[in-house]
XYZ file of C-alpha atoms in Angstrom:
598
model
C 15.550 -43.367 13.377
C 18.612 -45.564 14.479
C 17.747 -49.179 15.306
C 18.727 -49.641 18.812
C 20.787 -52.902 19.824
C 18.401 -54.978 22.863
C 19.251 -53.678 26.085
C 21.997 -55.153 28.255
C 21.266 -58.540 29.197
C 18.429 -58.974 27.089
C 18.524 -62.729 26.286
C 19.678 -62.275 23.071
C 23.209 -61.754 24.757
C 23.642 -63.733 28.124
C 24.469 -67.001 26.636
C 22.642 -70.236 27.942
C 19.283 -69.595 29.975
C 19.867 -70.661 33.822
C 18.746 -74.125 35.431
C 15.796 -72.057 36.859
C 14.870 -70.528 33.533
C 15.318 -74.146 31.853
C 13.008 -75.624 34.291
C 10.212 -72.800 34.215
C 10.669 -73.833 30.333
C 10.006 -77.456 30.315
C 7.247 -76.839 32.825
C 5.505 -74.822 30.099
C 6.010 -76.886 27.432
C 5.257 -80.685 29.299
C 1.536 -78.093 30.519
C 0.828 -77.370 26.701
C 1.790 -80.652 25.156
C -0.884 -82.260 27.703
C -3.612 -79.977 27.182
C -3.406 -79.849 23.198
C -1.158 -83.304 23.018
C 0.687 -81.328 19.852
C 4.195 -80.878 20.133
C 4.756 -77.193 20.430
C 8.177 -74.997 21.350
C 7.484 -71.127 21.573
C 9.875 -68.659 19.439
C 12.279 -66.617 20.754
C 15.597 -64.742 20.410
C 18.731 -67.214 19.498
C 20.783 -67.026 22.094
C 24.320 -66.167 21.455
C 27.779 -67.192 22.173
C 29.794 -65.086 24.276
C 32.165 -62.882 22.041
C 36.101 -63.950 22.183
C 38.470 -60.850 22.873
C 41.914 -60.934 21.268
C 42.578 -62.700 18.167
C 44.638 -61.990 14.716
C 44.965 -58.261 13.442
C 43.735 -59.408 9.345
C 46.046 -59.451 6.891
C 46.116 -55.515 6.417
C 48.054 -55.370 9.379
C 51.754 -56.041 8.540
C 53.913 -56.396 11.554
C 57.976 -55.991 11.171
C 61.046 -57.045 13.353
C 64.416 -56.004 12.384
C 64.872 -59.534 10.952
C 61.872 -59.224 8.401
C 63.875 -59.902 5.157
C 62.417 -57.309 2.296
C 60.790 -54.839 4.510
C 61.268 -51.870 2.019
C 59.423 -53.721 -1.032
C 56.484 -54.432 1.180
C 56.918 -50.811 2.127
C 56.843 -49.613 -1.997
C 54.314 -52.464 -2.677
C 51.807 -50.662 -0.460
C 52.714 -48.036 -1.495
C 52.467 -48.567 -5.040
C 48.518 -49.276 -4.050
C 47.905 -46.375 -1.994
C 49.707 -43.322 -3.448
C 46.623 -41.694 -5.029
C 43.658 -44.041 -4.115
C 42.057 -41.055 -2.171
C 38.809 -42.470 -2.375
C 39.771 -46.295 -2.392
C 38.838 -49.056 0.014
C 42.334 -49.887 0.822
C 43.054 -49.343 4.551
C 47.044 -50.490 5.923
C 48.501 -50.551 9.190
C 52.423 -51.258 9.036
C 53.366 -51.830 12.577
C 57.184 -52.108 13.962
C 58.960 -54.201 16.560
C 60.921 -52.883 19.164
C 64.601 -52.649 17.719
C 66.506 -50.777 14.953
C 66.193 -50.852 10.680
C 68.324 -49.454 8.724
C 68.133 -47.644 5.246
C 64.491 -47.455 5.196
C 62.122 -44.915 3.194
C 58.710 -45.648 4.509
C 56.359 -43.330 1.637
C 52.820 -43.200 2.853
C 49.701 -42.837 0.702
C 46.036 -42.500 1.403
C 44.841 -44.730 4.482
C 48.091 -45.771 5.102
C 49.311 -46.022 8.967
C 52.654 -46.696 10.530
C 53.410 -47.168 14.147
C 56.078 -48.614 16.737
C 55.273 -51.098 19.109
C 57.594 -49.975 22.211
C 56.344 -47.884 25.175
C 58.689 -45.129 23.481
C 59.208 -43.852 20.315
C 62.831 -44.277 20.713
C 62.240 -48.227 21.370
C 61.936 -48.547 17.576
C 64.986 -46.861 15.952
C 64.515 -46.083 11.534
C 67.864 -45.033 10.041
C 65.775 -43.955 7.689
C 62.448 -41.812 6.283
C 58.527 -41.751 7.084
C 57.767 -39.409 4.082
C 54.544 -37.984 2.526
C 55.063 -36.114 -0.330
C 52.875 -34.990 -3.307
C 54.204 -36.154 -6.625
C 51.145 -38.291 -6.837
C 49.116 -34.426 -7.593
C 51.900 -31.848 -9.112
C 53.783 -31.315 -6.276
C 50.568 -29.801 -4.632
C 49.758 -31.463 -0.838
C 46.566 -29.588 -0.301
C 45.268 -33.650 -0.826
C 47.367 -35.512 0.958
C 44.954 -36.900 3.743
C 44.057 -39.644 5.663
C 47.553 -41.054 7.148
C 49.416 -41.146 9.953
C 52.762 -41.721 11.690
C 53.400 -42.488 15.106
C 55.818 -43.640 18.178
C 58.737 -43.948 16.075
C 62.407 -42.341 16.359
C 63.782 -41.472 12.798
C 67.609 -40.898 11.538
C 66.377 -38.582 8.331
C 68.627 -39.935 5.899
C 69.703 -35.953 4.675
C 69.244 -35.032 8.181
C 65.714 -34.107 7.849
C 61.996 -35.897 7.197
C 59.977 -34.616 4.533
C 55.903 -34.136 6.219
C 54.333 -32.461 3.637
C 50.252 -33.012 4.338
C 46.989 -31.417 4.879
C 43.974 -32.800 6.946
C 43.637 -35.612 8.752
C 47.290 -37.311 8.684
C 48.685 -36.596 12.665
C 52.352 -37.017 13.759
C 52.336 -38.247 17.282
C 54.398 -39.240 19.443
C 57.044 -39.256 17.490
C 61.590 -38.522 18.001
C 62.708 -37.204 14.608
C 66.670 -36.910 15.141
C 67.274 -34.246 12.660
C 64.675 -31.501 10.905
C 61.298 -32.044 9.969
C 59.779 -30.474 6.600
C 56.239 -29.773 6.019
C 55.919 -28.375 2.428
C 56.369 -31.275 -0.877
C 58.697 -30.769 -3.016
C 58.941 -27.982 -4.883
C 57.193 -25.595 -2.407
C 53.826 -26.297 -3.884
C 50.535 -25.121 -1.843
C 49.748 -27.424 1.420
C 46.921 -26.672 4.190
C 47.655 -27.573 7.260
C 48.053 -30.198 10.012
C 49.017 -31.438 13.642
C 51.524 -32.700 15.712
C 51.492 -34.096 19.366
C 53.687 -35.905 22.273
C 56.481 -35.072 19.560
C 60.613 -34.222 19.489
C 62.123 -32.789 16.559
C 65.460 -31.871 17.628
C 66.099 -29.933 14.933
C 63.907 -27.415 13.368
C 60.823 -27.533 11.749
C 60.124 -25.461 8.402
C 56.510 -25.220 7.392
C 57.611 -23.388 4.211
C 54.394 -23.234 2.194
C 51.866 -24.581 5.110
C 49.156 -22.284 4.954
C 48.620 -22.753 8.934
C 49.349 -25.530 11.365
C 48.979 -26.861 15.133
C 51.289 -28.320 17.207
C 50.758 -29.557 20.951
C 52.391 -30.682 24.182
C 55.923 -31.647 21.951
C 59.379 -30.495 21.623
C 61.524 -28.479 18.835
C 64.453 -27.480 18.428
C 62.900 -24.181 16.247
C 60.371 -23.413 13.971
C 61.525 -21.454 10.812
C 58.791 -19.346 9.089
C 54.858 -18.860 9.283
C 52.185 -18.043 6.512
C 48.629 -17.549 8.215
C 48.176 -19.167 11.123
C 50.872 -21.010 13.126
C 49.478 -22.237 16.737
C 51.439 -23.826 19.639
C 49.958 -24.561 23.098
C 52.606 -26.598 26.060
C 55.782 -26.984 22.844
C 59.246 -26.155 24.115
C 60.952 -24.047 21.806
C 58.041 -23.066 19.677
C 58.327 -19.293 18.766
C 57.446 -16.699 21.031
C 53.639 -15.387 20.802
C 53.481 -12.672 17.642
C 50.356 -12.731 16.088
C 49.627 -11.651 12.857
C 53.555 -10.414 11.744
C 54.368 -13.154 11.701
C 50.901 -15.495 12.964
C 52.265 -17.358 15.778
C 49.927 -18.031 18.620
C 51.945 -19.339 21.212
C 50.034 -20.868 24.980
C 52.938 -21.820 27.312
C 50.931 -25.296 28.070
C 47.768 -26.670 27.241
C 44.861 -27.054 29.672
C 44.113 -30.174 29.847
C 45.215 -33.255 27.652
C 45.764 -36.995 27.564
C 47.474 -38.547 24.894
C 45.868 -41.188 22.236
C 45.982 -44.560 22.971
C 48.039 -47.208 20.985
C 48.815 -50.542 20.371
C 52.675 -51.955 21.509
C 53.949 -55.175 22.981
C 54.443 -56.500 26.386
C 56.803 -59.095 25.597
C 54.951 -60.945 22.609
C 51.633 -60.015 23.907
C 49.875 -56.900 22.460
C 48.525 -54.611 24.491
C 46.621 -51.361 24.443
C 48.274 -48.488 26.961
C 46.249 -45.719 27.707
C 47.912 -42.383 28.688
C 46.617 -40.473 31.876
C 45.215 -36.928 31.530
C 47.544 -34.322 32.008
C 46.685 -30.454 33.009
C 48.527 -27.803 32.020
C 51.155 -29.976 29.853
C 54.178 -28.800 28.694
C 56.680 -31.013 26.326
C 56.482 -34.752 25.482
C 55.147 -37.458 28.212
C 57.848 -40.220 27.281
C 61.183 -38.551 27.509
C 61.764 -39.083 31.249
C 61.002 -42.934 31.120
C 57.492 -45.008 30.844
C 54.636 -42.743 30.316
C 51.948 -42.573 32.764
C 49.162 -44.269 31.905
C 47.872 -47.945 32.160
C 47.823 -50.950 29.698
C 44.839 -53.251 28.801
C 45.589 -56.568 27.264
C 44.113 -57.406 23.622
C 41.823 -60.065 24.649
C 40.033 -57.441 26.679
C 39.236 -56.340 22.709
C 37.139 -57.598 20.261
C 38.996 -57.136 17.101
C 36.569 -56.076 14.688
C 36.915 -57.136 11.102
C 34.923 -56.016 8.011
C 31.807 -57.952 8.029
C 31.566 -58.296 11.496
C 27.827 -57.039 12.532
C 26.647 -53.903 14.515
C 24.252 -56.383 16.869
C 27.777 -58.575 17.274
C 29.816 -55.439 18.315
C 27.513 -54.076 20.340
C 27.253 -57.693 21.978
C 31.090 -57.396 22.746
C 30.507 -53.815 24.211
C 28.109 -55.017 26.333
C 29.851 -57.995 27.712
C 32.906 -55.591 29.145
C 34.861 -55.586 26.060
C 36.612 -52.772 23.986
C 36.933 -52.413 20.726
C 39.578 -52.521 18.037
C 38.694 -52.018 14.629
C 41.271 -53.615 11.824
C 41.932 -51.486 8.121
C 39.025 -52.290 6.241
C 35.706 -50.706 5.640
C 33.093 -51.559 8.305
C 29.217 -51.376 7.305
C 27.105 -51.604 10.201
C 22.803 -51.248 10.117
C 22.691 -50.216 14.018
C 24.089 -47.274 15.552
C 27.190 -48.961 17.651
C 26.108 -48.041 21.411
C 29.429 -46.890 23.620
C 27.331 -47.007 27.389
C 30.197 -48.241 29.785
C 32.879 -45.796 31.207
C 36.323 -46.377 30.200
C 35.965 -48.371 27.126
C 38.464 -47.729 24.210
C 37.420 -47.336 20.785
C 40.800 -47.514 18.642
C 40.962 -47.987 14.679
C 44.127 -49.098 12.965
C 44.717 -48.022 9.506
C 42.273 -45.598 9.080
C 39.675 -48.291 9.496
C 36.385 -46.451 8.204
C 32.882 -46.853 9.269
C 30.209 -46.830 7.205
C 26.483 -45.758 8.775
C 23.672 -48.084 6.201
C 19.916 -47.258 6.193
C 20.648 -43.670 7.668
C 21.421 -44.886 11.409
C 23.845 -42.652 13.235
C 27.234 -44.804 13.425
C 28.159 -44.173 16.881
C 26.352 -42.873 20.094
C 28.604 -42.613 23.838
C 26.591 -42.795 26.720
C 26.977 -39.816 29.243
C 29.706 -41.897 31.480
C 33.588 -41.002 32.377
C 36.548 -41.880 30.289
C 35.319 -43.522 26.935
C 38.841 -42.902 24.032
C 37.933 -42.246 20.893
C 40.962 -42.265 18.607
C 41.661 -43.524 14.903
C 39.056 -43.925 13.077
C 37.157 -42.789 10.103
C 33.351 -42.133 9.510
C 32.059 -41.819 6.070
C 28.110 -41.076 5.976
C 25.773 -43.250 3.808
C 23.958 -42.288 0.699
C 20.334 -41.996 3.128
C 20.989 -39.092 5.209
C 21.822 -39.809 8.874
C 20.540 -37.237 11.609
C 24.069 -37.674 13.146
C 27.212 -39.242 12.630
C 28.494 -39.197 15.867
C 27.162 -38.457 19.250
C 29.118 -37.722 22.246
C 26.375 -38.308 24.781
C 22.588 -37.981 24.872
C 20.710 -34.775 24.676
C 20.492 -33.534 28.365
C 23.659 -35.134 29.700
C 24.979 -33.128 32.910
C 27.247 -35.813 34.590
C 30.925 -34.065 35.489
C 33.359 -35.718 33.775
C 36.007 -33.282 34.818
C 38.440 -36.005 36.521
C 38.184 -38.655 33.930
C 36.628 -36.651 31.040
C 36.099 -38.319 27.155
C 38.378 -37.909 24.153
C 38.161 -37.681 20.952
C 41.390 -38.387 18.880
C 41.808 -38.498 15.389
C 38.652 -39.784 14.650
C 37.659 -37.897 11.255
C 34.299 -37.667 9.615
C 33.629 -37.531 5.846
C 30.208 -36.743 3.543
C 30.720 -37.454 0.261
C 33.739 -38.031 -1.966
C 33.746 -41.283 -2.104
C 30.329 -41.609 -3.131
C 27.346 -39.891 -2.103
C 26.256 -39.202 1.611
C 23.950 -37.170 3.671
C 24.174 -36.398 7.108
C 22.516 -33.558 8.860
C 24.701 -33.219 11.704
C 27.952 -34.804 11.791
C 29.424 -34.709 15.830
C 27.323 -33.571 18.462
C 29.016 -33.572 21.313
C 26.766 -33.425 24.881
C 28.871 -34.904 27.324
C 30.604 -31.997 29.386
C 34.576 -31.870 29.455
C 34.632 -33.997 26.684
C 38.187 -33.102 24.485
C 38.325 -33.026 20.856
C 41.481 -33.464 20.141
C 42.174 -33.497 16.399
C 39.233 -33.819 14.472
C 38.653 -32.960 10.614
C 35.174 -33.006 10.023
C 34.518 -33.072 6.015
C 31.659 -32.526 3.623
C 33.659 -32.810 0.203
C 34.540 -30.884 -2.269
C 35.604 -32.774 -5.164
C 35.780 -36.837 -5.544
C 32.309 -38.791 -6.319
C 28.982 -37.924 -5.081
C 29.669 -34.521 -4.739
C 27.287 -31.098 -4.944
C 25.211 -28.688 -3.401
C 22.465 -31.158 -2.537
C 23.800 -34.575 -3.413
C 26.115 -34.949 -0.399
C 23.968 -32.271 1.890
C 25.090 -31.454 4.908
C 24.020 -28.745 7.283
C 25.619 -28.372 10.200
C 29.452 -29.940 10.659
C 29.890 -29.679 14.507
C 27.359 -28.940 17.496
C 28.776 -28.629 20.760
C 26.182 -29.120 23.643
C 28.073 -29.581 26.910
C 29.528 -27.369 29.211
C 33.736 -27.141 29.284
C 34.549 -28.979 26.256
C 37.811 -28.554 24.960
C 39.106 -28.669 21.462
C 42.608 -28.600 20.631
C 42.964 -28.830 16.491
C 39.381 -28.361 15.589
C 39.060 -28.702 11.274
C 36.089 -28.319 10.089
C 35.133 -27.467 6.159
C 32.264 -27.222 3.430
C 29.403 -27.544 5.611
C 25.823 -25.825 4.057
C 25.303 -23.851 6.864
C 26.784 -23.674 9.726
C 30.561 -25.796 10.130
C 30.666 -25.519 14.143
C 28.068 -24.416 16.443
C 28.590 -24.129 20.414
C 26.096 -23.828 23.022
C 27.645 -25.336 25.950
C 29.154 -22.919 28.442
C 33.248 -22.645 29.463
C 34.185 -24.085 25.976
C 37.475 -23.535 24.629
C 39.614 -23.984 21.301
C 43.035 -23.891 20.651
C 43.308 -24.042 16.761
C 40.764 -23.972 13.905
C 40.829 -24.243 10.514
C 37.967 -24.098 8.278
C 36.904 -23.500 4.848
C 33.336 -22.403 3.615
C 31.773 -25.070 0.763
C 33.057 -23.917 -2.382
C 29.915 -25.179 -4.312
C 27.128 -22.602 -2.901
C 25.089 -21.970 -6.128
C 24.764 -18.591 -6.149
C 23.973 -15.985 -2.464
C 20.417 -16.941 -1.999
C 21.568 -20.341 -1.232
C 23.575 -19.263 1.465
C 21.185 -16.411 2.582
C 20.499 -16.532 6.600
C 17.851 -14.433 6.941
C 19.165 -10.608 6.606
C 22.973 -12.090 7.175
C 24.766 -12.665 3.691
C 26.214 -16.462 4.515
C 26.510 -18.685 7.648
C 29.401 -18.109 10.200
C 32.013 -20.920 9.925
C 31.986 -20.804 13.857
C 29.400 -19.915 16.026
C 29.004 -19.437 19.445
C 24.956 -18.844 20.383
C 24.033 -15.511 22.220
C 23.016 -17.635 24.694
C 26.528 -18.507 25.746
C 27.992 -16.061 29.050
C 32.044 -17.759 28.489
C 33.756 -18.997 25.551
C 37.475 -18.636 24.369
C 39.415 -19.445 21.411
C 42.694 -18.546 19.913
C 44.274 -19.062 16.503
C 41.394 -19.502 14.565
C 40.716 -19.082 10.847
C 38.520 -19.287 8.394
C 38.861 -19.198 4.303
C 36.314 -18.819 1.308
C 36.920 -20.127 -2.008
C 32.811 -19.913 -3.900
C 34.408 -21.067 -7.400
C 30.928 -21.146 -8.670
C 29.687 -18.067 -7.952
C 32.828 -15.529 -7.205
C 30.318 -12.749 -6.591
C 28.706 -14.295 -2.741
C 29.616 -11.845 -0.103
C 30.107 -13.832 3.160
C 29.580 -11.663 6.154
C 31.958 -13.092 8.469
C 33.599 -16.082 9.569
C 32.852 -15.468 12.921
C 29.804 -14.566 15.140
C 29.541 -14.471 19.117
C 27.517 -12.737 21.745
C 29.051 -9.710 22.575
C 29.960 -10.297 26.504
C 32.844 -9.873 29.375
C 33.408 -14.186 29.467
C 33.512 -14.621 25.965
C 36.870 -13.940 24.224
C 38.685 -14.407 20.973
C 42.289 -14.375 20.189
C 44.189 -14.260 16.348
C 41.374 -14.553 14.186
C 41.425 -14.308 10.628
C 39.501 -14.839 7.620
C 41.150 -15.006 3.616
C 39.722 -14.996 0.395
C 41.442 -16.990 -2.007
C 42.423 -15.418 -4.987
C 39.184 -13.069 -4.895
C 36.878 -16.543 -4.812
C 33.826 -14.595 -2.790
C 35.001 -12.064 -0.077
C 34.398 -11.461 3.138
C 32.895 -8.081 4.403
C 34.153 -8.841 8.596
C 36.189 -11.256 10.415
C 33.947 -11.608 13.910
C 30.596 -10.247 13.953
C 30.837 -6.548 12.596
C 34.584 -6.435 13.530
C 37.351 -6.441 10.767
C 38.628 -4.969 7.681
C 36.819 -7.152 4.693
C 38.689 -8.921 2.653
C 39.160 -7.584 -0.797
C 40.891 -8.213 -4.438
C 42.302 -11.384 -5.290
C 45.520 -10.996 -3.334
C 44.464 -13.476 -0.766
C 45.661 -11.476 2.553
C 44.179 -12.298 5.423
C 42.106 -9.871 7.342
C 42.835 -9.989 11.066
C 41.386 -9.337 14.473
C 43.814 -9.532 17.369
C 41.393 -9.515 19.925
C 38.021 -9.691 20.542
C 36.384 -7.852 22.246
């Protein structure tokens, strides 16, 4: 069970005891000295120091102004570090000043983060590149993870930025002057990723991206589509066509609100948090300041690695937000999120790391907690959860100022064992999930069928939770289950565990294999569009998955563009949603489809 911080203003926390509480004090002591005349001073809880906000960003934060002399070999030095430490502690966050740099090439490797510091991405002008591309593994960018880009305008040096990732590396909020590519060079195999709040004003060519989901942005076209190719509120995105070719295309999204981020107020940093938007359409910066509100950075404790869960949670219960530097955080106590509005923001793909099996993070059922850019990589001693959005039995509305949560990512195993039953369980209603990749691994360290377990990838409790770009992979059993009622996804992509010894392991009762989403027959309304789900059971080619989908059969619960693939004849699947669907067969890896359900 998780070790609980003390309660808000438990003494532990409130600093020096008051005049009345000093006196009551003394009394008791001057009362025992007399009657035992030994000198005696009862225990207690140290009382600590209030916790500073503001502060230095660490040295992995690396801060640029157009006057920084050899900004490119800091750039390549990083680099250098990063290109194929998947599973190394290094964590960066390159951040630039408001102005314009010329000739750069910005290449980003694993945990590597860069960012503008204006209000808008064009107040930070690179004649230049922001490039991810896959040399580091054969041309192949099914492994290029764990980056990002974001609030920058780019001047692609050919006229158009190479993009070429997979999971977990968004592009948001960002101006690209020219085209954008998403496939390495060479064309070789890449699997899918997300844009938001973004303006290409060329056009963008997925090439050999598997699938892909962009939101609430601008482009000036989109050239070709493979699977699954989902747009919800993007000017110009192609017109709706699903499956020849995939797109799935929502004229806005429902409801949104953009991550928050650092940038400067003169030479103060600040944090500005967007406002919620409904039914968005396009970019929110490209008719002047955003909407949205900014909190100063001494309303933050910056958290650096080494810094204690019992100190952080001190912070969060003296008012103050969080900001979590690049590094790798242990912490023995669950982190406790219990006041509305508080802002949770990692730079650098900052990780968090749960010891002794605690769950890393629990949210209290209040309005308007952010999420956003972060990592959390379970221990080796399995945690019940990873990451709780609200206790069990929350009901508050949160519909007006509802949580997010953005870019925060959640790994078991790879870098070393870890166990975690469930990794998010989200309770809160109208919470968002807004770009998620939820991971057990399947290759790196501490990796197999039972060594990094993992059950269940994603539980959804509440009642009109949204997800827009919901990944989740590899789970034992089940990779998303939702019980909450009025939920809705736009986008998701999902891959069964490749390492199921053999069918028995993945037997579920008289069903052959666990659906990779599944909504409980409890449910009355559900909806989701552009969903898909793949199988790839290298070790045993022969396991028959039954679907990739399963939902009560019922008016309010609909499905839009499903599909399921088996790749290269790796296992096969005999229907797409419940008994619905063409199986897949051979080794061609088509996808079988289901435009509509029911």
């Amino acid at each position: 069970m998780p070790v609980h911080a003390p309660p808000t203003g438990s003494a532990a926390f409130r600093g020096a005891p008051s005049p009345s509480r000093r006196r009551g004090l003394a009394a008791t002591l001057a009362a025992a000295l007399a009657a035992t005349l030994l000198a005696f001073v009862p225990s207690g809880p140290a009382h600590a120091d209030p916790i500073e906000g503001g502060g230095d960003l660490g040295p992995n934060v690396i801060v640029f102004d157009p006057s920084t002399p050899n900004i490119q070999g800091r750039l390549d030095e990083v680099f250098k570090q990063q290109e194929s430490a998947q599973f190394g502690s290094g964590r960066y966050q390159f951040l630039f000043k408001p102005g314009t740099y010329n000739g750069l090439n910005a290449q980003l490797g694993f945990y590597t983060s860069v960012s503008g510091l204006g209000l808008s991405p064009d107040d930070v002008s690179i004649n230049g590149d922001v490039t991810v591309d896959a040399g580091w593994f054969n041309g192949n960018a099914t492994q290029n993870f764990w980056r990002s880009a974001e609030n920058l305008s780019l001047n692609p040096v050919n006229g158009t930025n190479r993009w070429a990732v997979s999971q977990a590396a968004p592009f948001r909020r960002m101006h690209v002057k020219g085209g954008l590519n998403l496939a390495p060079d060479g064309y070789g195999w890449a699997s899918g990723g997300y844009i938001a709040d973004s303006k290409i004003d060329g056009s963008v060519g997925p090439y050999s991206q598997q699938q892909w989901y962009t939101r609430d942005s601008q482009v000036g076209g989109w050239q070709n589509a493979v699977w699954n190719m989902t747009f919800s509120g993007v000017e110009g995105a192609p017109a709706q066509s699903f499956p020849d070719p995939p797109y799935t295309t929502l004229e806005t999204t429902p409801i949104s609100r953009e991550k928050p981020f650092l940038h400067l107020d003169g030479d103060a940093y600040k944090v500005f948090v967007p406002e919620k938007r409904t039914n968005a359409r396009g970019v929110t910066w490209d008719s002047g300041a955003p909407a949205g509100s900014s909190i100063d950075l001494d309303q933050f404790y910056v958290v650096k690695p080494g810094a204690t869960a019992q100190t952080i949670n001190a912070a969060l219960d003296q008012g103050l937000n969080l900001l979590f530097t690049p590094g790798v955080h242990h912490v023995d106590e669950t982190i406790e999120v219990n006041r509305a509005d508080t802002v949770v923001l990692g730079l650098g793909l900052a990780t968090i790391i749960p010891n002794n099996g605690v769950t890393a993070m629990k949210v209290a059922d209040v309005d308007g907690v952010k999420l956003a850019g972060f990592l959390i990589d379970a221990g080796p001693v399995n945690s019940e959860t990873l990451l709780e959005v609200g206790p069990e039995g929350s009901s508050a509305d949160h519909s007006a100022n509802p949580t997010t949560v953005q870019d925060v990512f959640i790994r078991i195993g790879g870098a070393g064992p870890g166990k975690a039953t469930t990794s998010m369980v989200v309770n809160s209603d109208d919470t968002i999930i807004d770009h998620t990749w939820v991971w057990r691994a399947d290759h790196g360290d501490g990796v197999g069928w039972e060594t990094n377990r993992a059950d269940f990838g994603v539980r959804v409790n509440g009642d009109d939770v949204l997800a827009t770009g919901l990944f989740v992979e590899h789970f034992n059993k089940y990779d998303v289950e939702w019980y909450g009622e009025r939920g809705r996804t736009i986008f998701f992509q999902n891959e069964k565990a490749y390492d199921a010894p053999n069918q028995a392991a993945i037997q579920n009762g008289d069903t052959k294999g666990y659906a990779a989403y599944r909504v409980d027959d409890s449910v009355e309304q559900h909806e989701g569009w552009g969903m898909g789900s793949y199988c790839y059971y290298n070790v045993d080619p022969t396991i028959q998955q039954h679907n990739g989908f399963q939902a009560p059969v019922k008016p309010g619960v609909r499905f839009h563009h499903l599909l399921v693939v088996s790749l290269g004849g790796q296992g096969q699947y005999e229907r797409v949603i419940n008994d619905t669907g063409e199986p897949t067969s051979g080794t061609s890896t088509v996808p079988s489809v289901v435009v509509q359900f029911p």
